[in-house]
Coordinates of N, CA and C in Angstrom, one line a residue:
M1 N 103.4 111.0 98.8 CA 103.3 110.1 99.8 C 103.9 110.1 100.9
E2 N 105.1 110.6 101.0 CA 105.3 111.0 102.5 C 104.9 112.1 103.9
F3 N 105.2 111.4 104.9 CA 104.1 112.5 106.0 C 104.7 112.1 106.7
I4 N 105.7 112.3 107.1 CA 107.5 112.5 107.4 C 108.0 114.3 106.2
S5 N 108.5 114.9 107.1 CA 110.2 115.5 106.5 C 111.6 114.3 106.0
Q6 N 112.1 114.9 105.1 CA 112.8 113.4 104.4 C 114.4 113.7 105.3
D7 N 114.4 114.2 106.4 CA 115.3 114.6 107.0 C 115.3 113.6 108.2
L8 N 113.9 114.1 108.3 CA 113.4 112.5 109.5 C 113.3 110.9 108.5
L9 N 113.3 111.1 108.1 CA 112.6 109.8 107.4 C 114.4 109.0 106.8
T10 N 115.4 110.0 106.2 CA 117.0 109.5 106.9 C 117.0 108.7 108.2
Y11 N 116.8 109.8 108.8 CA 117.5 109.7 110.6 C 116.5 108.4 111.0
C12 N 115.6 107.6 110.7 CA 114.8 106.5 110.2 C 115.1 105.4 109.6
E13 N 116.0 105.5 109.0 CA 116.6 104.5 108.0 C 117.3 104.4 108.2
L14 N 118.9 105.2 109.3 CA 119.4 105.6 109.6 C 119.7 104.4 110.4
H15 N 119.0 104.6 111.4 CA 118.7 103.7 112.8 C 117.7 102.6 112.6
S16 N 117.9 102.0 111.1 CA 117.2 100.5 111.4 C 118.1 99.1 110.5
E17 N 118.3 98.1 111.1 CA 118.7 97.8 109.7 C 119.4 98.1 108.8
E18 N 120.3 98.0 108.0 CA 120.5 98.8 106.2 C 119.7 98.5 105.6
E19 N 119.9 98.4 104.4 CA 118.6 97.8 103.6 C 119.7 97.0 102.6
D20 N 120.2 96.1 102.6 CA 120.9 94.7 101.9 C 120.8 94.9 100.8
P21 N 121.7 94.3 100.3 CA 122.7 94.5 98.6 C 121.2 94.1 97.7
L22 N 120.5 92.9 97.3 CA 119.6 92.5 97.0 C 118.3 93.4 96.8
L23 N 118.0 93.9 97.9 CA 117.0 94.9 98.4 C 117.2 96.2 97.6
K24 N 118.0 97.0 97.9 CA 117.8 97.9 96.8 C 119.0 97.9 95.4
H25 N 119.2 96.4 94.9 CA 119.2 96.4 93.6 C 117.7 96.5 92.6
I26 N 116.9 95.5 93.5 CA 115.3 95.4 93.7 C 114.4 97.2 93.2
S27 N 114.7 97.8 93.9 CA 114.5 99.0 94.0 C 115.3 100.5 93.0
R28 N 116.6 99.0 92.7 CA 117.2 100.2 91.4 C 116.6 99.6 89.7
E29 N 116.4 98.7 90.2 CA 116.1 98.1 89.2 C 114.3 98.3 88.8
T30 N 113.8 98.3 90.1 CA 112.7 99.0 89.8 C 112.4 101.1 89.5
H31 N 112.9 101.4 89.4 CA 112.8 103.4 89.3 C 114.2 103.2 88.0
T32 N 114.7 102.0 87.2 CA 114.9 102.6 86.5 C 114.0 101.9 85.6
K33 N 112.9 101.0 86.0 CA 113.2 99.8 84.5 C 111.5 98.9 83.7
V34 N 110.7 100.3 84.9 CA 109.9 99.8 85.8 C 108.6 100.9 85.9
L35 N 107.3 100.8 85.6 CA 106.0 102.4 86.3 C 106.3 102.2 86.9
M36 N 105.6 103.3 87.5 CA 105.1 104.1 88.6 C 105.8 103.6 89.8
P37 N 107.7 104.3 90.2 CA 108.4 102.6 90.7 C 107.6 103.9 92.3
R38 N 107.3 104.2 92.6 CA 106.4 104.6 93.9 C 105.5 103.2 94.7
M39 N 105.2 102.5 93.6 CA 104.1 101.6 94.2 C 105.4 100.5 95.1
L40 N 107.0 100.8 94.9 CA 107.2 99.9 95.9 C 107.5 99.7 97.3
S41 N 107.2 98.8 98.0 CA 107.1 99.4 100.1 C 108.7 99.8 99.9
G42 N 109.5 98.9 99.9 CA 110.9 100.6 100.2 C 111.3 100.1 101.4
H43 N 112.0 100.6 102.2 CA 113.1 99.9 103.0 C 112.3 99.8 104.3
L44 N 111.9 100.6 105.1 CA 110.9 100.9 106.0 C 110.2 100.2 106.3
Q45 N 108.9 100.1 105.5 CA 107.8 99.5 105.5 C 108.2 97.6 104.7
G46 N 109.2 97.3 104.4 CA 109.5 96.2 103.8 C 110.4 95.8 105.8
K47 N 110.8 96.3 105.6 CA 111.3 95.9 106.8 C 110.7 95.8 107.7
F48 N 109.4 96.6 108.1 CA 108.3 96.5 109.2 C 107.5 95.2 108.2
L49 N 107.1 95.0 107.4 CA 106.8 94.4 107.1 C 107.3 92.3 107.7
E50 N 107.7 92.4 107.7 CA 108.8 91.5 107.7 C 109.4 92.0 109.6
F51 N 109.5 92.1 110.3 CA 109.6 92.2 111.2 C 107.9 91.5 112.2
L52 N 107.0 92.0 110.9 CA 105.3 91.7 111.7 C 105.9 90.4 111.4
V53 N 106.2 89.7 110.6 CA 105.4 88.4 110.1 C 107.0 87.4 111.9
K54 N 107.7 88.0 111.4 CA 109.3 87.1 112.5 C 107.9 87.2 113.8
M55 N 107.5 88.3 114.2 CA 106.6 88.3 115.7 C 105.1 87.4 115.0
Q56 N 104.7 87.8 113.9 CA 103.2 86.7 113.7 C 103.4 85.0 113.8
R57 N 104.8 85.0 112.7 CA 104.7 83.4 112.9 C 104.0 83.5 112.2
P58 N 103.8 83.3 111.3 CA 102.1 82.6 110.7 C 102.8 81.7 109.7
A59 N 101.6 80.3 109.8 CA 101.9 80.0 108.6 C 101.8 79.5 107.1
V60 N 101.2 80.4 106.9 CA 100.8 80.8 105.6 C 100.5 82.0 105.4
I61 N 100.5 83.8 104.8 CA 100.4 84.6 103.9 C 101.0 84.5 102.5
L62 N 99.0 85.7 102.2 CA 98.8 85.6 101.0 C 98.6 87.1 101.0
E63 N 100.1 86.7 99.9 CA 99.9 88.7 99.6 C 99.3 88.6 97.9
I64 N 98.3 90.3 98.0 CA 97.8 90.4 95.9 C 98.0 91.5 96.1
G65 N 99.3 91.8 94.8 CA 99.6 92.7 93.7 C 101.5 92.5 94.4
T66 N 101.7 91.5 94.2 CA 103.6 91.5 93.4 C 104.4 92.6 92.7
Y67 N 104.4 93.5 92.3 CA 105.2 93.6 91.5 C 106.2 93.9 91.3
T68 N 107.2 93.9 91.7 CA 108.6 93.9 92.0 C 108.7 92.5 92.8
G69 N 108.4 91.7 93.7 CA 108.8 91.9 94.4 C 109.6 91.7 95.8
Y70 N 109.5 93.1 96.4 CA 110.0 93.6 96.9 C 109.5 93.5 98.1
S71 N 108.4 93.6 98.8 CA 107.2 93.1 100.2 C 107.7 91.6 99.6
A72 N 107.3 90.8 99.3 CA 107.7 89.5 98.9 C 108.2 89.2 99.5
I73 N 109.8 89.2 99.0 CA 111.0 88.7 99.1 C 110.8 89.0 101.6
C74 N 110.8 90.1 101.9 CA 110.6 91.0 103.1 C 109.7 89.7 103.9
M75 N 108.9 89.7 103.6 CA 107.9 88.4 104.6 C 108.8 87.6 104.1
A76 N 108.9 87.3 103.2 CA 109.3 85.6 103.3 C 110.7 85.1 103.9
R77 N 111.8 86.5 103.7 CA 112.6 86.7 105.2 C 111.6 86.1 107.0
G78 N 110.7 86.3 107.0 CA 110.7 86.5 107.9 C 109.5 85.3 108.7
L79 N 109.5 84.3 107.5 CA 108.9 82.9 108.0 C 109.5 81.8 108.6
G80 N 109.1 81.1 109.2 CA 109.7 80.5 109.6 C 109.9 79.5 108.8
E81 N 110.7 77.9 109.8 CA 111.0 77.3 108.1 C 110.0 75.9 107.6
H82 N 108.7 75.8 107.6 CA 108.0 75.7 107.2 C 106.5 76.8 106.5
G83 N 107.0 78.2 106.5 CA 106.5 78.7 106.3 C 106.2 78.9 104.5
K84 N 105.0 80.0 104.4 CA 104.5 79.7 103.8 C 104.3 80.9 102.2
L85 N 105.1 81.7 100.8 CA 104.4 83.2 100.8 C 103.6 82.7 99.3
I86 N 101.9 83.3 99.9 CA 101.6 82.9 98.5 C 101.4 84.8 97.7
T87 N 101.8 84.8 95.7 CA 102.2 86.1 96.2 C 101.1 86.0 94.3
L88 N 99.9 86.7 94.4 CA 100.0 87.3 92.9 C 100.3 88.3 92.6
D89 N 99.9 88.0 91.4 CA 100.0 89.8 90.2 C 99.9 89.4 88.6
I90 N 99.5 90.8 88.4 CA 98.5 90.5 87.4 C 99.8 90.6 86.1
N91 N 100.3 91.6 86.2 CA 101.6 91.9 84.9 C 102.3 90.9 84.5
E92 N 102.2 89.6 83.2 CA 103.2 88.6 83.3 C 104.2 89.8 82.6
E93 N 104.4 90.4 82.5 CA 105.5 91.5 81.6 C 106.9 91.8 82.4
L94 N 106.5 91.8 83.7 CA 107.3 91.5 84.7 C 107.5 90.8 85.7
E95 N 107.1 89.2 85.4 CA 107.3 87.7 85.7 C 108.9 87.1 85.8
T96 N 109.9 87.3 84.8 CA 111.1 87.1 84.3 C 111.5 87.8 85.8
M97 N 111.6 89.1 85.4 CA 112.0 90.1 86.3 C 112.2 89.4 88.3
V98 N 110.9 89.8 88.0 CA 110.6 89.3 89.4 C 111.0 87.3 90.6
R99 N 111.0 86.4 89.0 CA 111.2 85.2 89.2 C 113.2 85.7 90.0
N100 N 113.5 86.3 88.4 CA 115.2 85.9 89.1 C 115.2 86.8 90.2
F101 N 115.0 88.0 90.9 CA 114.8 88.5 92.3 C 114.6 86.7 93.2
F102 N 113.6 86.4 93.3 CA 113.4 86.1 93.4 C 114.1 84.6 93.8
E103 N 114.9 84.3 92.7 CA 115.7 83.4 92.7 C 117.2 83.3 93.4
K104 N 117.3 84.7 93.3 CA 118.3 85.5 93.8 C 118.4 85.5 95.5
S105 N 117.0 86.1 96.0 CA 116.9 85.6 97.5 C 116.9 84.8 98.3
G106 N 117.5 83.2 97.4 CA 117.4 81.9 97.9 C 116.5 81.6 98.7
L107 N 114.7 82.3 98.2 CA 114.0 81.7 98.8 C 112.5 81.6 98.1
N108 N 113.1 80.7 97.4 CA 112.1 80.2 95.9 C 111.4 79.5 96.7
H109 N 111.8 78.1 97.7 CA 110.6 77.1 98.3 C 109.8 76.9 99.1
K110 N 109.9 79.2 99.6 CA 108.9 80.0 100.7 C 107.9 80.1 99.7
I111 N 107.7 81.0 98.5 CA 107.5 81.0 97.8 C 106.9 80.6 96.3
D112 N 105.8 80.8 96.7 CA 104.7 80.6 95.5 C 104.2 81.7 94.8
Y113 N 105.1 82.0 93.5 CA 104.5 83.1 92.0 C 103.8 83.0 91.6
R114 N 102.4 83.5 91.6 CA 101.5 83.5 90.6 C 101.4 84.4 89.7
I115 N 101.0 84.4 88.1 CA 100.2 85.3 87.1 C 99.1 85.1 87.2
G116 N 97.8 85.8 87.2 CA 96.5 85.9 86.7 C 95.9 86.9 87.6
N117 N 94.5 86.7 87.3 CA 94.0 87.4 87.8 C 93.8 87.2 89.4
A118 N 93.3 88.3 90.4 CA 93.9 87.7 92.0 C 92.2 87.0 92.4
L119 N 90.9 87.5 91.2 CA 90.2 87.7 91.8 C 89.6 86.2 91.1
E120 N 90.1 85.7 90.3 CA 89.9 85.0 90.4 C 90.3 83.2 89.8
T121 N 91.7 83.5 90.0 CA 92.5 83.5 91.5 C 92.6 82.3 92.8
I122 N 92.1 83.3 93.5 CA 92.3 83.0 95.1 C 90.5 82.1 95.2
P123 N 90.1 82.3 94.4 CA 89.3 81.2 95.1 C 89.5 79.7 95.0
L124 N 90.4 79.6 94.1 CA 91.2 78.2 93.3 C 92.4 77.9 94.5
L125 N 92.9 78.5 95.7 CA 93.6 78.5 96.6 C 93.5 77.1 97.6
K126 N 93.4 76.5 98.6 CA 92.9 75.3 98.7 C 93.0 76.1 100.4
E127 N 94.0 76.7 100.9 CA 95.0 77.2 102.0 C 93.9 78.4 102.7
N128 N 93.9 77.9 104.1 CA 93.6 79.4 105.3 C 94.4 80.0 105.6
F129 N 94.1 81.4 105.5 CA 95.5 81.7 105.6 C 96.1 82.7 107.5
D130 N 97.4 83.0 107.7 CA 97.3 83.6 108.9 C 97.3 84.5 108.7
M131 N 98.4 85.1 107.9 CA 98.3 87.1 107.1 C 98.6 87.0 105.7
V132 N 97.5 88.6 104.9 CA 96.8 88.7 103.6 C 97.7 90.4 104.0
F133 N 98.5 90.2 103.0 CA 98.7 91.7 102.9 C 98.2 92.2 101.1
I134 N 97.5 92.9 100.9 CA 96.5 93.3 99.6 C 97.7 94.4 99.5
D135 N 97.9 94.9 98.1 CA 98.7 96.2 97.3 C 98.3 95.6 96.0
A136 N 97.2 96.5 95.8 CA 96.7 96.0 94.5 C 95.9 97.6 94.0
D137 N 94.9 97.2 93.1 CA 94.8 98.0 92.9 C 93.2 98.7 93.5
K138 N 93.0 99.7 93.5 CA 92.2 100.3 94.6 C 91.4 99.5 94.4
S139 N 90.5 99.7 93.4 CA 89.1 99.3 93.2 C 88.2 97.7 93.8
N140 N 89.6 97.4 94.2 CA 88.8 95.8 94.5 C 89.9 95.6 95.1
Y141 N 90.1 96.1 96.4 CA 90.6 96.5 97.6 C 89.4 95.5 98.2
I142 N 87.9 96.4 98.7 CA 86.7 95.7 99.0 C 86.1 93.5 98.5
N143 N 86.8 93.7 97.1 CA 86.0 92.7 96.7 C 87.5 91.1 97.1
Y144 N 88.8 91.9 97.7 CA 89.9 90.8 98.0 C 89.2 91.0 99.7
Y145 N 89.4 91.5 100.1 CA 88.9 91.4 101.2 C 87.1 90.2 101.6
N146 N 86.8 90.5 100.5 CA 85.1 89.9 100.8 C 85.7 88.2 100.5
L147 N 86.9 88.7 99.4 CA 86.9 86.8 99.0 C 87.5 86.3 100.7
I148 N 88.0 86.4 100.9 CA 89.2 85.9 101.7 C 88.9 86.4 103.6
I149 N 88.5 86.7 103.7 CA 88.0 87.4 105.5 C 87.8 85.6 105.5
D150 N 86.6 85.4 105.4 CA 86.3 83.6 106.2 C 87.5 83.2 105.6
R151 N 88.5 83.3 104.7 CA 89.2 82.2 104.8 C 90.7 82.1 105.5
V152 N 91.1 83.1 106.7 CA 91.5 84.5 107.3 C 91.0 83.7 108.8
N153 N 93.0 83.2 109.6 CA 92.6 82.7 111.0 C 92.5 84.0 111.9
P154 N 91.6 82.6 112.4 CA 91.5 83.3 113.8 C 92.9 83.8 114.5
N155 N 92.8 85.2 114.9 CA 93.8 86.1 114.9 C 95.0 86.3 114.2
G156 N 94.7 86.4 112.7 CA 94.3 86.4 111.2 C 94.4 88.1 111.5
M157 N 95.9 88.4 110.7 CA 95.9 89.6 110.1 C 95.4 90.3 108.2
I158 N 94.4 91.1 108.4 CA 94.7 91.4 106.2 C 95.2 92.8 106.4
I159 N 96.1 93.3 105.9 CA 96.9 93.8 106.0 C 97.2 95.1 104.7
A160 N 95.7 96.2 104.5 CA 96.1 97.0 102.9 C 96.8 98.0 103.7
D161 N 97.3 98.5 102.5 CA 98.6 99.4 102.4 C 97.7 100.0 100.7
N162 N 98.7 102.1 100.6 CA 98.2 102.8 100.6 C 97.1 103.3 100.3
V163 N 96.1 102.9 102.3 CA 94.8 103.3 102.6 C 94.9 105.2 103.3
L164 N 95.6 105.2 103.0 CA 95.6 106.8 103.4 C 96.2 108.0 102.1
W165 N 96.1 106.9 100.8 CA 96.8 107.9 99.2 C 96.4 108.3 99.2
S166 N 98.3 109.4 99.3 CA 98.2 110.2 99.9 C 97.7 111.4 99.7
G167 N 97.2 111.2 100.5 CA 96.5 112.1 102.1 C 94.8 112.5 101.1
K168 N 94.5 111.8 99.8 CA 93.4 112.0 99.1 C 92.2 111.4 100.2
V169 N 92.1 110.8 101.7 CA 91.0 110.7 102.4 C 90.7 111.4 102.9
I170 N 91.5 113.1 103.2 CA 90.5 114.0 103.5 C 91.1 114.2 102.3
V171 N 88.9 114.9 103.1 CA 87.9 115.0 102.0 C 87.3 116.7 102.2
N172 N 87.5 117.8 101.8 CA 86.3 118.8 102.0 C 85.4 119.1 101.3
D173 N 84.8 119.6 102.0 CA 83.0 119.8 101.3 C 82.7 120.5 99.5
G174 N 82.6 119.0 98.8 CA 82.0 119.7 97.6 C 82.9 119.5 97.2
Q175 N 84.3 118.6 97.1 CA 85.7 118.4 96.7 C 85.2 117.2 96.3
K176 N 85.1 116.8 94.8 CA 85.2 115.7 94.0 C 86.4 114.8 94.2
I177 N 85.7 113.6 94.1 CA 86.3 112.2 94.3 C 86.7 111.3 93.9
D178 N 87.6 110.9 93.2 CA 88.2 110.9 91.8 C 87.9 109.3 92.8
K179 N 88.0 107.9 91.6 CA 87.1 106.8 91.3 C 88.3 105.7 92.9
D180 N 90.1 105.6 92.8 CA 90.2 105.0 93.0 C 90.3 105.0 95.6
T181 N 90.2 106.7 95.1 CA 90.3 107.6 96.6 C 88.9 107.3 96.8
Q182 N 87.9 107.1 96.1 CA 86.3 106.8 97.1 C 86.4 105.4 97.1
A183 N 87.2 104.7 96.8 CA 87.9 102.7 96.9 C 88.1 102.9 98.5
I184 N 88.9 103.5 98.2 CA 90.2 103.7 99.7 C 89.4 104.0 101.3
L185 N 88.2 105.3 100.5 CA 87.7 105.7 101.3 C 86.3 104.3 101.7
D186 N 85.5 103.4 101.2 CA 84.7 102.5 101.7 C 85.6 101.7 102.4
Y187 N 86.3 101.0 101.2 CA 87.1 100.2 101.9 C 88.0 101.3 103.6
N188 N 88.1 101.6 104.1 CA 89.1 101.6 105.5 C 87.9 102.1 106.2
R189 N 86.3 102.3 105.2 CA 85.0 102.7 106.4 C 84.8 101.5 106.7
M190 N 84.4 100.0 105.8 CA 84.3 99.3 105.7 C 84.9 98.1 106.9
I191 N 86.5 98.3 107.5 CA 87.0 97.4 108.1 C 86.6 98.3 109.4
K192 N 86.5 99.6 109.1 CA 86.4 100.5 110.9 C 85.1 99.4 111.8
N193 N 84.0 99.0 110.6 CA 82.2 98.8 110.5 C 82.5 97.5 110.9
D194 N 83.2 96.8 110.9 CA 83.6 95.3 110.4 C 83.1 94.3 111.8
P195 N 82.8 93.6 112.7 CA 82.6 93.2 113.5 C 82.9 91.9 114.0
R196 N 83.7 91.9 112.7 CA 84.1 90.5 112.3 C 86.1 90.7 113.2
V197 N 86.4 92.0 112.8 CA 87.6 92.2 112.3 C 87.8 93.1 113.8
E198 N 89.0 93.3 114.3 CA 89.6 95.0 115.0 C 90.6 95.6 114.1
S199 N 90.1 96.9 113.6 CA 90.9 97.4 113.4 C 92.3 98.8 113.8
L200 N 93.0 99.0 113.0 CA 94.0 99.9 113.4 C 94.8 100.4 111.5
L201 N 94.9 101.6 111.8 CA 95.5 102.6 110.9 C 96.2 103.5 110.9
L202 N 97.4 102.5 110.5 CA 98.3 103.7 111.1 C 99.5 104.1 109.5
P203 N 100.0 105.4 110.4 CA 100.9 106.4 109.1 C 101.5 105.9 108.7
I204 N 102.3 104.7 108.1 CA 103.0 104.4 107.4 C 103.3 104.1 106.3
R205 N 104.1 104.9 105.8 CA 104.4 105.2 104.3 C 103.5 105.9 104.0
D206 N 102.3 105.6 103.5 CA 101.1 105.7 102.3 C 99.6 105.4 103.4
G207 N 100.4 105.1 104.3 CA 99.1 103.9 104.9 C 98.9 102.5 105.6
L208 N 99.1 101.9 106.4 CA 98.4 100.6 107.0 C 96.8 100.1 107.1
M209 N 96.2 100.0 106.9 CA 94.7 99.5 106.7 C 95.5 98.1 108.1
F210 N 96.0 98.2 109.7 CA 95.6 96.9 109.6 C 93.7 96.2 110.4
A211 N 93.5 94.9 109.6 CA 92.3 94.0 110.4 C 92.5 92.9 110.8
R212 N 92.5 92.8 112.6 CA 92.6 91.4 113.2 C 91.4 90.8 113.4
K213 N 91.7 89.4 112.9 CA 90.1 88.4 113.1 C 89.8 88.3 113.6
L214 N 89.2 88.1 114.5 CA 88.4 87.8 116.0 C 88.2 86.8 116.1

């Protein structure tokens, strides 16, 4: 997932705002107790998301895929006084851990954390969104997008994580493509060709696809 050298990555981290004790704790707990810790947003991406929220000043953010709550806390920190983040995840086994992290963050009043199938939960939400962060099962990226695109406010942002998929999006002739890679390829192509949005794919960590609602 890393596309620059470890030395350069370390240099970037050393010259960015330091990861605070709570986020370090979440990272450690995730790496020692949870399967697939590489799914964690991590220091630089988390700080980038926080900066983005501070610049955009969204009233309502929807996150699809909470995991252990690192990115949710980063984005919630960037919200204004009356901002709200709705974060959805299907893994009920992590709920107690994540709620504990949210409690420690002091941001419970801004975070609406819901457990369940996002495809079923999203249609029940009453809000429109100023920002959406998609970081869940890749096979449903297009389904999530189709559910939320008409509920994103003009100039709102849809951000999808892992869109470079560890470099697997570069496909050679005759190469067999697995299901998740194909789902990412299809999603990236769809965003590029959707006249309702302006697209930008950035090679941050494992790739972030931005779609700004026109």
